Amino acid sequence: MKGIVFTEFFQFIEDNFGYEMVDELIEETQPASGGIYTAVGSYPFNELVSYLTYFCKKKEMDPALALRLFGHHLFNVFSKNYQQFFKAQNGSFGFLASIDNHIHVEVAKLYPDAELPKFNIISQTETEMVMHYTSERKLHALAHGLIEKTLEHYHQKGEINTQVLGEDGSQVQFKITLK
Amino acid sequence: MSNAELLKKRIERERLARKQAEEILEKKSLELYAANEKLQLLNLELEKAVEKRTAELKSAKIAAEKAQLAEKEFLAKMSHEIRTPLNAVVGMANLLHTTSLNDIQEEYVDDIKYAADVLMGLISDVLDISKIEAGELALNESEFDLRESLNALVRTLDYKARENDNELVVFIDHQVPELILADKNVINQILLNLIGNALKFTTKGTISINVNVLIDGEGNSQLQFEIIDTGKGIEPEKLASIFEKYQQENKAIKVEYGGTGLGLSICKELVQLHGGKIWAESKVGEGSTFSFTVKVAPIMGNKGEGNEEVVDYNNQLGGKILVVEDSYLNLKYLLTLLNSWEVDYDVAYDGEEAVKLCAKEQYQLIFMDMQMPKMNGYDATKNIRNFSVLNSETPIVALTASALLEDQRAAEYAGVNSHLIKPFSPGQLKRVISQYANYQDKDNKKKTSKQGKFNDEEWQVLSEYFDGDTEHARIVVESFMSSNKENMKLMADYLDNNEFDSVTALMHKCKPSLAMVGLRELSNLAAEIESLLKSNKNNKAIELIDDFLPKLNKDLPRVEQFYQKLKNE
Ligand code: HEM
């Protein structure tokens, strides 16, 4: 997993619970990396899982909610750093469709070791879009948060319906209905 | 945990992260550098490849241009190389003609000469196609006997006609003059093309060739030729564009007419060159008629005019003639003629030698071959014109195998006075000599004294067919007289038994000998009878035969007289 996910996760924790919480996560989970991340490096995905598990247990929070909130944070970072991707589209459906066929493609070019999810657009009308998330990392809740912020970014209001396909949560269907 | 401790930990983590980031950055930089290097190398290779390709293209272009030039040179050279031996064939046939030959031999020699002529014409035309199109072909008019030439042409095609069981029938209207001034090669090529096509598309049929005289409003005469076949005909759509230069949509025509597909368009160009028009009419299943006209000038008076000019020579001390020619056979032909006329000459085998000789002796006339080793005729002519004290004013006649205007202009530019185009006949050579040279024509003197005895008609025959050789003439007339009686008897028998084919053959055989003993009218009549019989117009033919026999009997004493004079020579 790319370092930016870790550095931004720590930023997200720090912003909400202070650096003590960050320090606690590191000290309590004893990651192989020593908790030392740079945005451009790559680190084991399970370190993120460990942080999340510890954090949610401690704060008695639903991990899905935590990831959704982290998604909100991450979106703000992306929208600040990669404005061109957002300007290229004039609606959330167009932008969401461009993740799989453009944005993540560019990411993979820049970081050949990036582990990216797959988004398949199943159907799309003016007001409704159905897409499937597929990833071994099962971070659909993160995607959920990112999608919520995407609607907000394009000043659109809508309902996001999530349906887990299969048992393990590696495949999830998002149905977005605009109002 | 105190704040200070936490901060210290945090700073330590940040420091390590920075170090890690720097290491990654350093590694990335190195990778980038290497990638850049590789890219540059690739670029360089690409540049080199482009350079190489450009160079290759350039040299390919140069090679192609060289090849094109070589091709042009090759064509020019081949044209010369092919014409030279062919000239020799024609020349030798001409020489053979001047020896004593019997009728049959004479006919054979004529056939050889004619076939060589046709070949010469063909070669020239093949090589000159591009020139025709560029409008650079010059008309090369000379006097000739159309009947003779057309009959000879038909003789060469007879064999081809028989392949498809076809018959060739020639009818030349009696209004067509005996001698015409026209380009024989051009007319022959048009005819060869049209008759050849007619033969190709006709089986078990007849191809008639008619020649008539047309007089336009201003009294100018034109000859109209018609080639009528009974072949399969041409569809109207094809007929419309049949003379157009081969184009994509004319594929069908090309396939049917074979060859380059240029034949008919060349005909059109040639006809136009000769001031005429060409057109075609056709009905599918019935046959086609191709017609064309050419402007010709009839020749009045007798053929021997040139000889008489010679008589007018003022009797200055005649100088020599210089012959500059590298081809052994051509030279042999020329020198044999000069010897027989007892003309004094020097020979130079190339331009350099010619220039040297010109520095030593003043000549009456110079015959200059244009293509020679060491120094060619153009350069030699320029040199003589500019530097020779003795010969800067001497007439120079170019001996050239090229009928091209371009070549003639180049020769004129170099300073020649006129051209003698190979192959030339003894008469043509003699005319040129008499036009320029101040020499005593002993041969002609001899003959002039002879003319006293001979009447104009006899004299004309003598000079035309025998070049003044009375011995040769005597043999021919003698053999005519000895075979005539028998021929007439045969004729009567054939007629009694309605054996018209044999009559046709007999007429054909008599035709040339009648002309050669001075019975030209009868010779023409024989030709007409022959062609009528060939086109199955037997009644008309019999009418003419009824005329023919008494006429012959009436004229025989004249032949006898001629014979007596010849015998007394
Ligand atoms: C400019 C916009 C975006 C950029 C530059 C971007 C870039 C990235 C990067 C660098 C990663 C990390 C890959 C790794 O860890 O190896 C990632 C992961 C991910 N991205 Fe994006 N992304 C963008 C927008 C989005 C949006 C709008 C969504 C949601 C629909 C999305 C969904 C995800 C998810 C769910 C992951 C986690 C990996 C996984 O699930 O397998 N991304 N993205």
XYZ file of N, CA and C in Angstrom, chain A residues 14 19-20 23 26-27 33-38 40-41 43 110 112, chain B residues 1 3 6 9-14 16-18 20-21 24-25 28:
102
model
N -4.585 12.260 13.775
C -4.028 13.383 14.537
C -5.027 14.537 14.592
N -1.818 13.773 18.281
C -0.700 12.916 17.906
C -0.529 11.766 18.897
N -1.015 11.951 20.142
C -0.931 10.877 21.120
C -1.562 9.598 20.587
N 0.711 8.005 18.153
C 1.803 7.357 18.860
C 1.321 6.049 19.484
N 1.014 3.240 16.961
C 2.321 2.687 16.597
C 2.859 1.815 17.727
N 2.833 2.375 18.937
C 3.413 1.663 20.079
C 2.656 0.370 20.357
N 7.362 -1.434 9.940
C 7.956 -0.210 9.409
C 8.382 0.732 10.526
N 7.986 0.408 11.748
C 8.296 1.317 12.852
C 7.410 2.540 12.819
N 6.359 2.500 11.985
C 5.434 3.644 11.896
C 6.026 4.823 11.147
N 7.075 4.533 10.438
C 7.736 5.619 9.703
C 7.339 5.505 8.207
N 6.561 6.527 7.741
C 6.038 6.462 6.366
C 6.382 7.724 5.576
N 6.645 7.535 4.312
C 6.702 8.700 3.429
C 5.680 8.447 2.313
N 5.689 8.651 -0.779
C 6.080 7.994 -2.030
C 6.532 6.545 -1.858
N 6.672 6.090 -0.573
C 7.113 4.713 -0.363
C 5.945 3.733 -0.382
N 4.248 0.232 1.765
C 4.333 -0.447 3.053
C 3.264 -1.529 3.140
N 2.446 5.982 -12.456
C 3.392 6.709 -11.602
C 3.991 5.774 -10.546
N 4.155 1.886 -10.085
C 3.852 0.547 -10.608
C 3.485 -0.434 -9.494
N 2.969 9.996 29.377
C 4.110 10.429 28.532
C 4.076 11.955 28.411
N 4.735 15.684 27.063
C 4.655 16.295 25.730
C 6.007 16.351 25.050
N 6.944 12.978 23.727
C 6.151 12.694 22.522
C 6.703 13.447 21.300
N 9.864 11.905 20.096
C 9.565 10.699 19.327
C 9.087 11.077 17.910
N 8.181 12.064 17.939
C 7.594 12.483 16.669
C 8.674 13.007 15.714
N 9.550 13.851 16.288
C 10.612 14.433 15.464
C 11.513 13.342 14.909
N 11.805 12.347 15.815
C 12.658 11.244 15.383
C 11.991 10.491 14.212
N 10.645 10.233 14.345
C 9.923 9.547 13.259
C 9.967 10.364 11.950
N 9.726 11.669 12.129
C 9.743 12.544 10.938
C 11.115 12.521 10.269
N 13.405 10.139 10.369
C 13.629 8.879 9.678
C 12.822 8.817 8.365
N 11.596 9.333 8.469
C 10.751 9.341 7.256
C 11.406 10.188 6.170
N 11.957 11.321 6.607
C 12.604 12.187 5.614
C 13.775 11.474 4.969
N 14.171 8.332 4.695
C 13.635 7.323 3.790
C 13.199 7.964 2.467
N 12.513 9.099 2.616
C 12.023 9.797 1.423
C 13.184 10.202 0.529
N 14.507 7.247 -1.287
C 13.617 6.918 -2.408
C 13.829 7.903 -3.563
N 13.913 9.184 -3.157
C 14.104 10.237 -4.163
C 15.387 10.007 -4.945
N 14.971 7.128 -7.231
C 14.129 7.552 -8.368
C 14.931 8.414 -9.339
